[in-house]
Amino acid sequence: MRITCPLCGARDRREFTYYGDAVYADRPGADAAPEAWDAYLHLRDNPAGETRDLWYHEMGCSAWIEVTRNTVTHAVLSSRLLAERGTGGPSGGDISGKMKPAVKRRGKPA
């Protein structure tokens, strides 16, 4: 699978680290009800078809990217910088300082 990084161009999937569904960027505020945190942490859809995912360009520009792809055909439909997403959440879509994927390298613990 090839992912188009908005900063670096088309790259192999192995340059990126998959983080999960793009709803991770829509984090509840610190004063949110426990039910909102429960839904954020534990409730996930398992869609067949179009989905939005978060990818970290680990071997490139270190940007967080939101990728829209089809889980049935494996086609990548679009990609954009997460910071350009403009979410209404408390982070504003900028999660760069909040999430760092575990780096797995040979001979070193994750």
Short mmCIF file of C-alpha atoms in Angstrom, two decimals:
data_model
loop_
_atom_site.label_atom_id
_atom_site.label_comp_id
_atom_site.label_asym_id
_atom_site.label_seq_id
_atom_site.Cartn_x
_atom_site.Cartn_y
_atom_site.Cartn_z
CA MET A 1 0.00 0.00 0.00
CA ARG A 2 1.26 3.49 -0.84
CA ILE A 3 0.29 6.52 1.21
CA THR A 4 0.65 10.05 -0.12
CA CYS A 5 2.23 12.27 2.49
CA PRO A 6 1.14 15.89 1.89
CA LEU A 7 4.73 17.00 2.59
CA CYS A 8 6.84 14.19 1.05
CA GLY A 9 4.67 12.70 -1.71
CA ALA A 10 3.77 9.04 -2.31
CA ARG A 11 5.58 6.66 0.05
CA ASP A 12 5.49 2.99 0.97
CA ARG A 13 3.30 2.09 3.95
CA ARG A 14 6.36 0.83 5.83
CA GLU A 15 7.54 4.43 6.30
CA PHE A 16 4.46 5.08 8.44
CA THR A 17 3.20 3.86 11.80
CA TYR A 18 -0.53 3.16 12.04
CA TYR A 19 -2.13 4.70 15.12
CA GLY A 20 -5.81 3.89 14.71
CA ASP A 21 -9.16 5.39 13.85
CA ALA A 22 -9.17 9.16 13.30
CA VAL A 23 -11.64 9.57 16.19
CA TYR A 24 -8.57 9.44 18.47
CA ALA A 25 -7.99 13.07 17.45
CA ASP A 26 -11.45 14.04 18.77
CA ARG A 27 -10.49 13.63 22.40
CA PRO A 28 -12.99 14.76 25.08
CA GLY A 29 -12.10 17.74 27.24
CA ALA A 30 -10.65 17.26 30.71
CA ASP A 31 -14.01 18.20 32.26
CA ALA A 32 -16.01 15.76 30.08
CA ALA A 33 -18.40 13.29 31.70
CA PRO A 34 -17.13 9.75 32.43
CA GLU A 35 -19.50 8.44 29.75
CA ALA A 36 -17.73 10.54 27.11
CA TRP A 37 -14.35 9.14 28.17
CA ASP A 38 -15.75 5.59 28.20
CA ALA A 39 -17.03 6.00 24.64
CA TYR A 40 -13.72 7.55 23.51
CA LEU A 41 -11.57 4.82 25.03
CA HIS A 42 -13.64 1.68 24.51
CA LEU A 43 -16.27 1.97 21.76
CA ARG A 44 -14.99 1.40 18.22
CA ASP A 45 -16.66 0.67 14.90
CA ASN A 46 -15.31 -2.03 12.60
CA PRO A 47 -16.39 -0.67 9.21
CA ALA A 48 -16.30 -2.46 5.90
CA GLY A 49 -15.74 0.31 3.40
CA GLU A 50 -14.49 3.87 3.79
CA THR A 51 -12.65 4.74 7.00
CA ARG A 52 -10.41 7.53 8.29
CA ASP A 53 -7.17 6.52 10.03
CA LEU A 54 -4.26 8.25 11.74
CA TRP A 55 -0.77 7.52 10.44
CA TYR A 56 2.56 8.88 11.70
CA HIS A 57 5.25 9.43 9.05
CA GLU A 58 8.02 7.97 11.18
CA MET A 59 10.62 7.43 8.45
CA GLY A 60 9.96 10.77 6.78
CA CYS A 61 8.83 14.20 7.93
CA SER A 62 7.34 13.08 11.30
CA ALA A 63 3.93 14.47 10.37
CA TRP A 64 0.60 13.09 11.61
CA ILE A 65 -1.61 12.32 8.62
CA GLU A 66 -5.30 11.49 8.34
CA VAL A 67 -5.75 8.89 5.59
CA THR A 68 -9.13 8.05 4.08
CA ARG A 69 -9.09 4.52 2.71
CA ASN A 70 -11.40 1.68 1.76
CA THR A 71 -10.98 -1.37 4.00
CA VAL A 72 -12.55 -3.66 1.39
CA THR A 73 -10.48 -2.67 -1.66
CA HIS A 74 -7.43 -1.34 0.26
CA ALA A 75 -7.52 1.77 -1.94
CA VAL A 76 -6.18 4.98 -0.39
CA LEU A 77 -8.72 7.66 -1.31
CA SER A 78 -7.10 10.77 0.19
CA SER A 79 -4.66 12.02 2.80
CA ARG A 80 -4.11 15.30 4.60
CA LEU A 81 -2.12 16.71 7.48
CA LEU A 82 -3.98 16.20 10.71
CA ALA A 83 -3.24 19.79 11.76
CA GLU A 84 -5.25 20.96 8.70
CA ARG A 85 -8.27 18.92 9.72
CA GLY A 86 -9.75 21.67 11.89
CA THR A 87 -11.60 19.52 14.41
CA GLY A 88 -13.75 21.06 17.08
CA GLY A 89 -12.08 19.00 19.80
CA PRO A 90 -9.88 20.48 22.52
CA SER A 91 -6.72 19.59 20.63
CA GLY A 92 -7.93 21.28 17.43
CA GLY A 93 -6.70 18.24 15.52
CA ASP A 94 -3.08 18.85 16.58
CA ILE A 95 -2.00 15.73 18.43
CA SER A 96 1.69 16.00 17.66
CA GLY A 97 2.63 16.63 21.28
CA LYS A 98 0.13 14.15 22.71
CA MET A 99 0.81 10.88 20.89
CA LYS A 100 4.00 9.18 19.90
CA PRO A 101 3.81 5.65 18.54
CA ALA A 102 5.99 2.98 20.07
CA VAL A 103 9.08 2.66 17.90
CA LYS A 104 9.98 -0.96 17.26
CA ARG A 105 13.57 -1.47 16.27
CA ARG A 106 15.55 -4.66 16.12
CA GLY A 107 17.36 -5.33 19.39
CA LYS A 108 15.67 -2.52 21.33
CA PRO A 109 12.51 -2.66 23.42
CA ALA A 110 9.44 -0.80 22.17
#
